[in-house]
Coordinates of C-alpha atoms in Angstrom, one line a residue:
T222 CA 164.6 169.7 66.7
K223 CA 167.8 168.0 67.6
G224 CA 169.8 165.4 65.7
D225 CA 173.1 163.5 65.4
G226 CA 173.4 163.7 61.6
R227 CA 171.4 160.5 61.0
N228 CA 168.6 160.7 63.6
R229 CA 166.6 163.8 64.6
W230 CA 164.0 164.3 67.2
I231 CA 161.2 166.6 66.2
V232 CA 159.3 167.7 69.3
D233 CA 156.4 169.9 70.2
P234 CA 156.2 169.8 74.0
L235 CA 152.9 171.7 73.9
D236 CA 150.8 171.5 70.8
G237 CA 147.8 173.7 71.4
T238 CA 149.6 176.3 73.5
T239 CA 146.8 178.9 73.2
N240 CA 144.2 176.3 74.3
F241 CA 146.4 175.4 77.3
L242 CA 146.9 179.0 78.3
H243 CA 143.1 179.6 78.2
G244 CA 142.2 176.5 80.1
V245 CA 140.7 174.7 77.1
P246 CA 141.4 171.0 77.6
H247 CA 142.6 170.2 74.1
F248 CA 146.3 170.1 73.8
A249 CA 149.0 167.4 73.3
I250 CA 152.7 166.5 73.4
S251 CA 154.0 165.5 70.0
L252 CA 157.3 163.6 69.3
A253 CA 158.7 162.2 66.1
L254 CA 161.9 160.4 65.2
E255 CA 163.3 161.1 61.8
R256 CA 166.1 158.8 60.5
D257 CA 167.9 159.7 57.3
S258 CA 165.3 162.4 56.5
E259 CA 162.3 160.0 56.9
V260 CA 159.9 160.0 59.9
I261 CA 160.0 156.4 61.3
A262 CA 158.2 156.8 64.7
G263 CA 155.7 159.2 66.2
V264 CA 153.8 159.7 69.4
I265 CA 151.0 162.1 70.2
Y266 CA 149.8 162.2 73.8
Q267 CA 146.7 164.0 75.0
P268 CA 147.0 164.2 78.8
I269 CA 143.5 165.3 79.6
S270 CA 141.8 162.3 78.0
D271 CA 144.9 160.1 78.6
E272 CA 145.0 159.0 75.0
L273 CA 148.3 158.0 73.5
F274 CA 148.4 157.8 69.7
W275 CA 151.5 156.1 68.3
A276 CA 152.9 154.8 65.0
E277 CA 156.0 153.1 63.7
K278 CA 156.8 153.1 60.0
G279 CA 155.7 149.8 58.4
N280 CA 154.1 148.5 61.6
G281 CA 150.8 150.6 61.8
A282 CA 149.2 153.2 63.9
F283 CA 147.6 152.6 67.3
I284 CA 145.9 154.2 70.3
D285 CA 146.3 153.4 74.0
T286 CA 143.5 154.6 76.3
P287 CA 142.7 153.9 80.0
N288 CA 140.4 151.2 78.8
A289 CA 142.2 149.6 75.8
R290 CA 145.8 149.1 74.8
S291 CA 147.3 149.0 71.3
R292 CA 144.0 149.3 69.4
R293 CA 144.8 149.6 65.7
L294 CA 143.9 152.9 64.0
R295 CA 142.3 153.2 60.6
V296 CA 141.2 156.2 58.7
S297 CA 137.5 156.5 57.9
G298 CA 136.0 155.0 54.8
R299 CA 133.8 157.9 53.9
K300 CA 134.0 158.8 50.2
E301 CA 131.3 161.6 49.9
P302 CA 132.3 165.1 50.9
A303 CA 128.7 165.8 52.0
R304 CA 129.1 163.2 54.8
A305 CA 132.7 164.2 55.7
L306 CA 133.8 165.9 58.9
V307 CA 136.8 168.1 58.2
G308 CA 139.3 169.5 60.7
T309 CA 141.2 172.7 59.9
G310 CA 143.4 175.4 61.5
I311 CA 142.4 179.0 61.0
P312 CA 145.1 181.6 60.7
H313 CA 145.2 184.0 63.6
L314 CA 146.5 187.5 64.3
G315 CA 149.8 188.0 62.4
K316 CA 149.8 184.6 60.7
G317 CA 148.7 183.5 57.3
D318 CA 146.7 184.9 54.4
H319 CA 143.3 185.3 55.9
A320 CA 141.4 186.2 52.7
T321 CA 142.7 183.2 50.8
Y322 CA 142.0 180.9 53.7
H323 CA 138.4 182.1 54.2
K324 CA 137.7 181.5 50.5
K325 CA 138.9 177.9 50.8
L326 CA 137.0 177.4 54.1
A327 CA 133.8 178.7 52.4
Q328 CA 134.2 176.0 49.7
V329 CA 134.7 173.3 52.3
T330 CA 131.8 174.4 54.5
E331 CA 129.4 174.5 51.5
R332 CA 130.3 170.9 50.5
T333 CA 130.9 168.9 53.7
A334 CA 129.0 167.8 56.7
G335 CA 131.0 170.0 59.0
V336 CA 134.3 171.7 59.8
R337 CA 136.0 171.7 63.2
R338 CA 138.8 173.9 64.5
W339 CA 140.3 172.7 67.7
G340 CA 143.7 174.5 67.6
A341 CA 146.1 171.5 67.9
A342 CA 147.3 170.3 64.6
A343 CA 149.1 167.2 65.9
L344 CA 145.8 166.0 67.5
D345 CA 143.9 166.9 64.3
L346 CA 146.1 164.5 62.4
A347 CA 145.8 161.8 65.0
F348 CA 142.0 162.3 64.7
V349 CA 142.2 161.7 60.9
A350 CA 144.3 158.5 61.7
A351 CA 141.6 157.4 64.1
G352 CA 138.7 158.1 61.7
R353 CA 137.3 160.8 63.9
Y354 CA 137.9 163.3 61.1
D355 CA 137.6 162.3 57.5
A356 CA 140.1 165.0 56.4
F357 CA 142.2 167.9 57.7
F358 CA 143.8 170.9 56.0
E359 CA 145.9 173.8 57.2
F360 CA 148.5 176.3 56.0
G361 CA 151.8 177.4 57.5
L362 CA 152.5 174.6 59.9
A363 CA 156.0 173.8 61.3
P364 CA 157.6 170.4 61.2
W365 CA 157.0 169.9 64.9
D366 CA 153.3 170.4 64.3
V367 CA 152.9 167.6 61.8
A368 CA 155.8 165.1 61.8
A369 CA 154.3 162.5 64.1
G370 CA 150.8 163.0 62.7
I371 CA 151.8 162.5 59.1
L372 CA 153.3 159.1 59.9
M373 CA 150.2 158.3 61.9
V374 CA 147.8 159.1 59.1
R375 CA 149.9 157.1 56.6
E376 CA 150.2 154.1 58.9
A377 CA 146.4 154.2 59.5
G378 CA 145.9 153.9 55.7
G379 CA 145.5 157.5 54.8
L380 CA 147.2 160.0 52.6
T381 CA 149.1 163.3 53.2
S382 CA 150.0 165.9 50.7
D383 CA 149.9 169.6 50.1
I384 CA 146.4 171.0 49.4
A385 CA 147.0 170.7 45.6
G386 CA 147.6 167.0 46.0
G387 CA 151.4 167.3 45.5
A388 CA 154.0 165.7 47.8
Y389 CA 154.2 167.0 51.3
L390 CA 157.8 167.9 52.2
L391 CA 158.5 168.3 55.9
G392 CA 159.8 171.8 56.5
T393 CA 159.2 173.0 52.9
S394 CA 155.5 172.6 52.1
T395 CA 153.3 175.6 53.0
S396 CA 150.0 173.6 53.3
I397 CA 148.9 170.2 54.3
L398 CA 146.0 167.9 53.4
A399 CA 145.4 164.6 55.2
S400 CA 142.5 162.3 54.3
N401 CA 141.5 158.8 53.4
F402 CA 141.9 157.6 49.8
G403 CA 138.2 158.0 49.0
L404 CA 138.1 161.7 49.8
R405 CA 141.5 162.8 48.5
D406 CA 140.5 163.8 45.0
A407 CA 137.3 165.5 46.1
M408 CA 139.2 167.5 48.8
V409 CA 141.9 168.6 46.3
E410 CA 139.1 169.8 44.0
I411 CA 137.2 171.6 46.7
L412 CA 140.4 173.4 47.9
A413 CA 141.6 174.3 44.4

């Protein structure tokens, strides 16, 4: 991150580093502009698929692909956990509380249509904004992992919070939950 006192760029030049190093074609570049402690613009670019997700505070979230430009993003409308596809990030070697995470994951897998772990949180959040995932949760992410994606989800009509449903504070919160309005309460209850 770098700033001038009022503006700060929050950048992840390679979200999904482990995927990239292993030749898995699922990684992205994530950039967010924070002004006066509020993210006002965000871009997430997936070079392999040539998909550019972008959002501006108050003006919506969009995707540019090789076949379409500035298509508006909207979170999904699913309200039933049993029909929901949920993205997550699983703690790896030396990171996170594995036992607690696996208990929460068990609850989610028992009550939803499926769980996916792709290993690039910025893209996971962009997928929630695009309605590809109905919800996403993870623990221990850094601001550069989520800044652009949080704005994208909100501008696409979704919600972001910690997993207990409290305010998500960039750089302070230890967990994140992103979803549409219809699934929010159910996901908070499942993850409790």
